[in-house]
Amino acid sequence: MNSELRVIISGGGTGGHIFPAVSIANAIKAQRPDTKILFVGALGRMEMQRVPAAGYEIKGLPIRGFLRPLWKPGNIGVAIDYLKSKWIAKKILREFKPDVAVGVGGYASSAALGAANSLGIPTLLQEQNSYAGLANKTLARQAARICVAYEGMERFFPADKIMLTGNPVRQQLLDNKVSREEALRSFHLDAQKKTVMLVGGSLGARTINESVIQHLDLIRSHTNVQFLWQTGKYYSKQIADRLTEAGKPDNLVVTDFISDMAAAYQAADLVISRAGAGSISEFCLLGKPVILVPSPNVAEDHQTKNAMALVNKQAALYVKDAEAPQTLLQLAIDTVGNTQQLALLSQNILKMALPDSADIIAKEVIKLAKK
């Protein structure tokens, strides 16, 4: 190993991959300030903006996901871009000379970690979901260490390589010092009312949004409950138009994007969310009661599997995507009004928390580099 530690971190595509990657990088730098870290992402994806904003250099690959079904003609071009990306990744690795490569999932991770394996560079995988994707299952054969967030991952990976670490989360969520009253005030919410927060990711979730739009009268009639609704930027104009037409209830606060999620979580008595691995890890660490509405549009239906890992331990409630427009809002109103149920959900989800994930993974990265 060089006198200075050199680490490649690859992955992205969504905040669920980017937040853990940056958290791991920060933890490595905290433990070894002399470390040189280079990210490898996919051109055109959000990591190309988010990673530099976090203070790290990133190189982009022309990689993209395969179309479904796999026999679509367009996949010939996707395969060519993958081979091109692996060649570029090898060139980046030879120039940067990393001691270790870390993969957090996403298109770029497949090419970059595959290139690292072919060059004999030790690799660490961070699998965020309860159901491993094809790329990580393939990369696991040559990985030195696989850090996971759920028990029972031996069905996907070699047992002797697995380490249960949990998923790193955004540090500002854990460092939050804002009181509940201050948080509610920042969103113009009433401290005397129970608060339900609805989030569907930065772009939004159509099903969750429809669940609100179709039940504005139900919201309006329950004046003892208030709703903080992140619509997502993709749907914001369409929803604004529909609210103008139907009339916005006074107990509904609408925003396209919540920049201060720490305050939003503090304000919420109950959260409605998709079942991405990163979000679930945040709910666990914060002990936040949640109703999960897994997205049906993900590989291997992994969000449902993520959700059921909590539901089976009475740590979350679950509504199928197809049933949400009819049942979600009434369930939320019933749940947020049941103090005993909220306390039980909070208590059980806290038991599933795995704190200090980023620090633990960073230590493993440094160990691999020393080897």
Coordinates of C-alpha atoms in Angstrom, one line a residue:
M1 CA 0.0 0.0 0.0
N2 CA 1.2 3.5 -0.8
S3 CA 1.9 5.9 2.1
E4 CA -1.3 7.6 1.3
L5 CA -4.5 5.6 1.0
R6 CA -6.1 5.6 -2.5
V7 CA -9.8 4.6 -2.8
I8 CA -12.2 4.3 -5.7
I9 CA -15.9 4.5 -4.8
S10 CA -18.4 3.7 -7.6
G11 CA -22.1 3.7 -7.9
G12 CA -25.1 6.1 -8.0
G13 CA -28.1 6.7 -10.1
T14 CA -30.4 7.5 -7.1
G15 CA -30.0 9.3 -3.8
G16 CA -30.3 5.8 -2.2
H17 CA -26.9 4.9 -3.7
I18 CA -25.2 8.4 -3.5
F19 CA -25.9 9.2 0.2
P20 CA -24.2 5.9 1.4
A21 CA -21.3 6.4 -0.9
V22 CA -20.6 10.0 0.3
S23 CA -21.1 8.8 3.9
I24 CA -18.5 6.1 3.5
A25 CA -16.1 8.5 1.8
N26 CA -16.5 11.0 4.7
A27 CA -15.9 8.2 7.3
I28 CA -12.7 7.0 5.5
K29 CA -11.4 10.6 5.4
A30 CA -12.2 11.0 9.1
Q31 CA -10.2 7.9 10.0
R32 CA -7.4 8.5 7.4
P33 CA -7.3 12.2 6.5
D34 CA -4.5 11.5 4.0
T35 CA -6.8 9.4 1.8
K36 CA -7.3 10.2 -1.9
I37 CA -10.8 9.3 -3.0
L38 CA -12.1 9.2 -6.6
F39 CA -15.7 8.5 -7.4
V40 CA -16.7 6.8 -10.7
G41 CA -20.3 7.4 -11.8
A42 CA -22.6 7.2 -14.8
L43 CA -22.7 10.2 -17.2
G44 CA -26.0 12.0 -17.0
R45 CA -27.0 10.6 -13.6
M46 CA -27.4 12.6 -10.4
E47 CA -24.1 11.5 -8.9
M48 CA -22.3 13.7 -11.5
Q49 CA -23.7 16.8 -9.6
R50 CA -24.1 15.5 -6.1
V51 CA -20.7 14.0 -5.6
P52 CA -18.8 17.2 -6.5
A53 CA -21.2 19.2 -4.3
A54 CA -20.0 17.0 -1.4
G55 CA -16.4 17.9 -2.2
Y56 CA -15.2 14.8 -4.1
E57 CA -13.9 14.4 -7.7
I58 CA -15.9 12.1 -10.0
K59 CA -15.3 10.5 -13.4
G60 CA -18.2 9.5 -15.6
L61 CA -18.8 6.4 -17.6
P62 CA -21.2 6.2 -20.6
I63 CA -23.1 3.3 -19.0
R64 CA -26.8 2.8 -18.8
G65 CA -29.3 0.2 -17.7
F66 CA -30.6 -2.6 -19.8
L67 CA -34.1 -2.3 -21.3
R68 CA -36.8 -4.7 -20.3
P69 CA -37.4 -7.2 -21.7
L70 CA -33.8 -8.0 -22.3
W71 CA -34.4 -9.0 -26.0
K72 CA -35.2 -5.5 -27.0
P73 CA -33.0 -4.4 -29.9
G74 CA -31.8 -1.3 -28.0
N75 CA -29.9 -3.5 -25.6
I76 CA -27.2 -4.1 -28.3
G77 CA -26.2 -0.4 -27.8
V78 CA -26.5 -0.8 -24.0
A79 CA -24.1 -3.8 -24.2
I80 CA -21.6 -1.8 -26.3
D81 CA -21.7 1.1 -23.8
Y82 CA -21.1 -1.4 -21.0
L83 CA -17.9 -2.7 -22.7
K84 CA -16.8 0.8 -23.5
S85 CA -17.4 1.8 -19.8
K86 CA -15.4 -1.2 -18.5
W87 CA -12.5 -0.2 -20.8
I88 CA -12.7 3.4 -19.6
A89 CA -12.9 2.2 -16.0
K90 CA -9.7 0.2 -16.4
K91 CA -8.0 3.2 -17.8
I92 CA -9.1 5.3 -14.8
L93 CA -8.0 2.6 -12.3
R94 CA -4.6 2.2 -13.9
E95 CA -4.0 6.0 -13.7
F96 CA -5.4 6.4 -10.2
K97 CA -3.8 3.3 -8.8
P98 CA -6.3 2.6 -6.0
D99 CA -5.5 0.3 -3.1
V100 CA -9.1 -0.8 -2.9
A101 CA -12.4 -0.2 -4.8
V102 CA -15.8 0.1 -3.2
G103 CA -19.1 -0.5 -5.0
V104 CA -22.4 0.8 -3.6
G105 CA -24.8 -0.2 -6.5
G106 CA -26.0 1.5 -9.6
Y107 CA -25.0 1.2 -13.2
A108 CA -21.4 2.5 -12.9
S109 CA -20.6 0.1 -10.0
S110 CA -20.9 -2.9 -12.3
A111 CA -18.3 -1.7 -14.8
A112 CA -15.9 -0.1 -12.3
L113 CA -15.9 -3.1 -9.8
G114 CA -15.7 -5.5 -12.7
A115 CA -12.6 -3.7 -14.0
A116 CA -11.1 -3.6 -10.5
N117 CA -11.6 -7.4 -10.2
S118 CA -9.9 -8.0 -13.5
L119 CA -6.9 -5.9 -12.4
G120 CA -6.5 -7.7 -9.1
I121 CA -7.6 -4.7 -7.0
P122 CA -9.4 -5.8 -3.8
T123 CA -13.1 -4.9 -3.8
L124 CA -15.8 -4.2 -1.2
L125 CA -19.5 -4.3 -2.0
Q126 CA -22.1 -2.5 -0.1
E127 CA -25.5 -4.2 -0.7
Q128 CA -28.3 -1.9 0.6
N129 CA -31.4 -4.1 -0.2
S130 CA -32.8 -7.3 1.3
Y131 CA -32.8 -8.8 -2.2
A132 CA -29.5 -8.6 -4.0
G133 CA -29.4 -7.6 -7.7
L134 CA -27.8 -9.5 -10.5
A135 CA -24.8 -7.1 -10.7
N136 CA -23.8 -7.5 -7.0
K137 CA -24.4 -11.3 -7.1
T138 CA -22.0 -11.5 -10.1
L139 CA -19.4 -9.1 -8.5
A140 CA -19.6 -11.0 -5.2
R141 CA -17.7 -14.0 -6.6
Q142 CA -14.4 -12.0 -6.5
A143 CA -15.2 -9.4 -3.8
A144 CA -13.1 -9.5 -0.7
R145 CA -15.9 -8.2 1.6
I146 CA -19.6 -7.7 1.3
C147 CA -21.3 -5.3 3.7
V148 CA -25.1 -5.9 4.0
A149 CA -28.0 -4.3 5.8
Y150 CA -30.3 -7.3 6.3
E151 CA -29.9 -10.7 7.9
G152 CA -30.1 -13.9 5.7
M153 CA -28.1 -12.6 2.8
E154 CA -26.2 -15.9 2.6
R155 CA -28.8 -16.9 0.0
F156 CA -27.1 -14.5 -2.4
F157 CA -23.5 -14.2 -1.3
P158 CA -20.7 -16.4 0.2
A159 CA -21.3 -16.5 3.9
D160 CA -17.6 -16.0 4.8
K161 CA -17.5 -12.7 2.9
I162 CA -20.6 -11.1 4.5
M163 CA -20.6 -8.5 7.3
L164 CA -23.8 -7.1 8.7
T165 CA -23.2 -3.3 8.9
G166 CA -26.4 -1.6 7.9
N167 CA -26.7 1.2 5.4
P168 CA -24.9 4.5 6.0
V169 CA -27.3 7.5 6.1
R170 CA -27.1 11.2 5.7
Q171 CA -25.1 12.5 8.7
Q172 CA -27.2 15.6 9.1
L173 CA -30.2 13.5 10.0
L174 CA -28.4 12.1 13.0
D175 CA -26.8 15.4 14.0
N176 CA -30.2 17.3 14.0
K177 CA -30.7 19.6 17.0
V178 CA -34.0 21.2 15.9
S179 CA -36.8 20.6 18.4
R180 CA -40.2 19.3 17.2
E181 CA -41.8 22.7 17.8
E182 CA -39.1 24.5 15.7
A183 CA -39.4 21.9 12.9
L184 CA -43.2 22.3 12.8
R185 CA -43.0 26.0 12.7
S186 CA -40.5 25.9 9.8
F187 CA -43.1 24.2 7.7
H188 CA -46.0 26.4 9.0
L189 CA -47.6 23.4 10.8
D190 CA -49.6 23.4 14.0
A191 CA -47.9 22.0 17.1
Q192 CA -51.3 20.9 18.5
K193 CA -52.0 18.5 15.6
K194 CA -50.6 15.1 14.6
T195 CA -48.5 15.3 11.4
V196 CA -48.4 12.8 8.6
M197 CA -45.5 13.3 6.1
L198 CA -45.8 11.9 2.6
V199 CA -42.6 11.5 0.5
G200 CA -42.0 9.7 -2.8
G201 CA -38.3 10.6 -3.4
S202 CA -36.9 13.7 -5.0
L203 CA -38.9 13.1 -8.2
G204 CA -42.0 12.0 -6.5
A205 CA -44.2 8.9 -6.5
R206 CA -47.3 8.9 -8.7
T207 CA -49.3 6.4 -6.5
I208 CA -48.7 8.3 -3.3
N209 CA -49.6 11.6 -5.0
E210 CA -52.8 10.1 -6.4
S211 CA -53.7 8.8 -2.9
V212 CA -53.7 12.4 -1.7
I213 CA -55.4 14.0 -4.7
Q214 CA -58.3 11.5 -4.7
H215 CA -59.0 12.1 -1.0
L216 CA -58.8 15.9 -0.5
D217 CA -62.3 15.8 1.2
L218 CA -61.1 13.1 3.6
I219 CA -58.1 15.3 4.5
R220 CA -60.3 18.4 4.8
S221 CA -62.7 16.6 7.2
H222 CA -60.0 15.5 9.7
T223 CA -59.0 18.9 11.1
N224 CA -57.1 17.2 14.0
V225 CA -54.5 15.9 11.6
Q226 CA -52.2 17.8 9.2
F227 CA -50.3 16.6 6.2
L228 CA -46.8 17.6 4.9
W229 CA -46.7 16.4 1.3
Q230 CA -43.6 16.3 -0.9
T231 CA -45.0 15.9 -4.4
G232 CA -41.7 15.6 -6.2
K233 CA -40.5 18.1 -8.9
Y234 CA -41.8 15.9 -11.8
Y235 CA -45.4 16.1 -10.6
S236 CA -45.5 19.6 -9.0
K237 CA -47.1 21.6 -11.8
Q238 CA -49.8 19.0 -12.5
I239 CA -50.6 18.8 -8.8
A240 CA -50.7 22.6 -8.4
D241 CA -53.2 22.7 -11.2
R242 CA -55.4 20.1 -9.7
L243 CA -55.3 21.7 -6.3
T244 CA -56.3 25.0 -7.8
E245 CA -59.3 23.3 -9.4
A246 CA -60.3 21.3 -6.3
G247 CA -59.3 23.6 -3.6
K248 CA -56.4 22.9 -1.2
P249 CA -57.4 21.9 2.4
D250 CA -56.0 24.2 5.1
N251 CA -54.4 21.2 6.9
L252 CA -52.4 20.2 3.8
V253 CA -48.9 21.8 3.3
V254 CA -47.6 21.1 -0.2
T255 CA -44.0 21.4 -1.5
D256 CA -42.2 19.9 -4.5
F257 CA -39.0 19.2 -2.6
I258 CA -38.0 19.2 1.1
S259 CA -34.4 20.3 1.5
D260 CA -34.3 19.9 5.3
M261 CA -35.3 16.3 5.8
A262 CA -33.9 16.3 9.3
A263 CA -36.5 18.9 10.3
A264 CA -39.2 17.1 8.3
Y265 CA -38.6 13.8 10.1
Q266 CA -38.7 15.7 13.4
A267 CA -42.0 17.3 12.6
A268 CA -43.7 14.0 11.5
D269 CA -45.5 11.7 13.8
L270 CA -46.0 9.2 10.9
V271 CA -44.3 8.9 7.5
I272 CA -45.6 7.5 4.2
S273 CA -42.8 6.5 1.9
R274 CA -41.6 4.1 -0.8
A275 CA -39.5 1.3 0.5
G276 CA -36.0 2.1 -0.7
A277 CA -33.2 0.7 1.4
G278 CA -31.7 4.1 2.3
S279 CA -35.0 5.5 3.4
I280 CA -35.7 2.4 5.5
S281 CA -32.3 2.7 7.2
E282 CA -33.2 6.3 8.1
F283 CA -36.5 5.3 9.6
C284 CA -34.8 2.6 11.7
L285 CA -32.2 4.9 13.1
L286 CA -34.7 7.7 13.9
G287 CA -37.3 5.3 15.2
K288 CA -39.9 6.8 12.9
P289 CA -43.3 5.1 12.5
V290 CA -43.9 4.5 8.8
I291 CA -46.4 3.1 6.2
L292 CA -44.4 1.7 3.3
V293 CA -45.8 1.7 -0.3
P294 CA -43.2 -0.3 -2.2
S295 CA -42.6 0.8 -5.8
P296 CA -43.6 -2.0 -8.2
N297 CA -41.2 -0.6 -10.9
V298 CA -37.9 -1.9 -9.5
A299 CA -35.7 -4.9 -10.2
E300 CA -36.8 -8.2 -8.6
D301 CA -39.6 -6.3 -6.7
H302 CA -36.9 -5.7 -4.1
Q303 CA -38.8 -2.8 -2.4
T304 CA -41.6 -5.2 -1.3
K305 CA -38.9 -7.5 0.1
N306 CA -37.4 -4.6 2.0
A307 CA -40.8 -3.6 3.4
M308 CA -41.7 -7.2 4.5
A309 CA -38.4 -7.5 6.4
L310 CA -39.9 -4.7 8.7
V311 CA -43.5 -5.7 8.5
N312 CA -42.7 -9.3 9.7
K313 CA -41.3 -7.8 12.9
Q314 CA -44.2 -5.4 13.4
A315 CA -41.8 -2.5 12.7
A316 CA -43.8 -0.9 9.8
L317 CA -47.1 -1.0 8.0
Y318 CA -47.4 -1.9 4.4
V319 CA -49.8 -1.0 1.6
K320 CA -49.6 -2.5 -1.9
D321 CA -49.1 0.1 -4.6
A322 CA -52.2 -1.0 -6.5
E323 CA -54.4 -0.6 -3.3
A324 CA -52.9 2.7 -2.1
P325 CA -55.2 5.2 -3.9
Q326 CA -58.2 3.5 -2.1
T327 CA -56.8 2.7 1.3
L328 CA -53.6 4.6 2.2
L329 CA -55.1 7.9 3.4
Q330 CA -57.7 6.4 5.7
L331 CA -55.0 4.0 7.2
A332 CA -52.7 7.0 7.8
I333 CA -55.4 8.9 9.6
D334 CA -56.4 5.9 11.7
T335 CA -52.7 5.1 12.6
V336 CA -51.6 8.6 13.4
G337 CA -54.5 8.9 15.8
N338 CA -53.5 5.7 17.7
T339 CA -50.8 6.7 20.1
Q340 CA -50.2 3.2 21.3
Q341 CA -49.7 1.8 17.8
L342 CA -47.3 4.7 17.0
A343 CA -45.3 3.9 20.1
L344 CA -45.1 0.2 19.2
L345 CA -44.0 0.9 15.6
S346 CA -41.3 3.3 16.9
Q347 CA -40.1 0.8 19.5
N348 CA -39.9 -2.1 17.0
I349 CA -38.3 -0.2 14.1
L350 CA -35.6 1.1 16.5
K351 CA -34.6 -2.5 17.3
M352 CA -33.7 -3.0 13.6
A353 CA -31.3 0.0 13.5
L354 CA -27.7 -0.6 12.8
P355 CA -25.8 2.6 13.9
D356 CA -22.3 3.6 12.9
S357 CA -22.5 1.8 9.5
A358 CA -20.3 4.3 7.6
D359 CA -17.5 4.0 10.3
I360 CA -17.7 0.2 10.3
I361 CA -17.5 0.0 6.5
A362 CA -14.7 2.6 6.4
K363 CA -12.6 0.4 8.8
E364 CA -13.1 -2.6 6.5
V365 CA -12.0 -0.5 3.5
I366 CA -8.8 0.5 5.3
K367 CA -8.2 -3.1 6.4
L368 CA -8.5 -4.3 2.8
A369 CA -6.1 -1.6 1.6
K370 CA -3.5 -2.6 4.2
K371 CA -3.7 -6.2 3.0

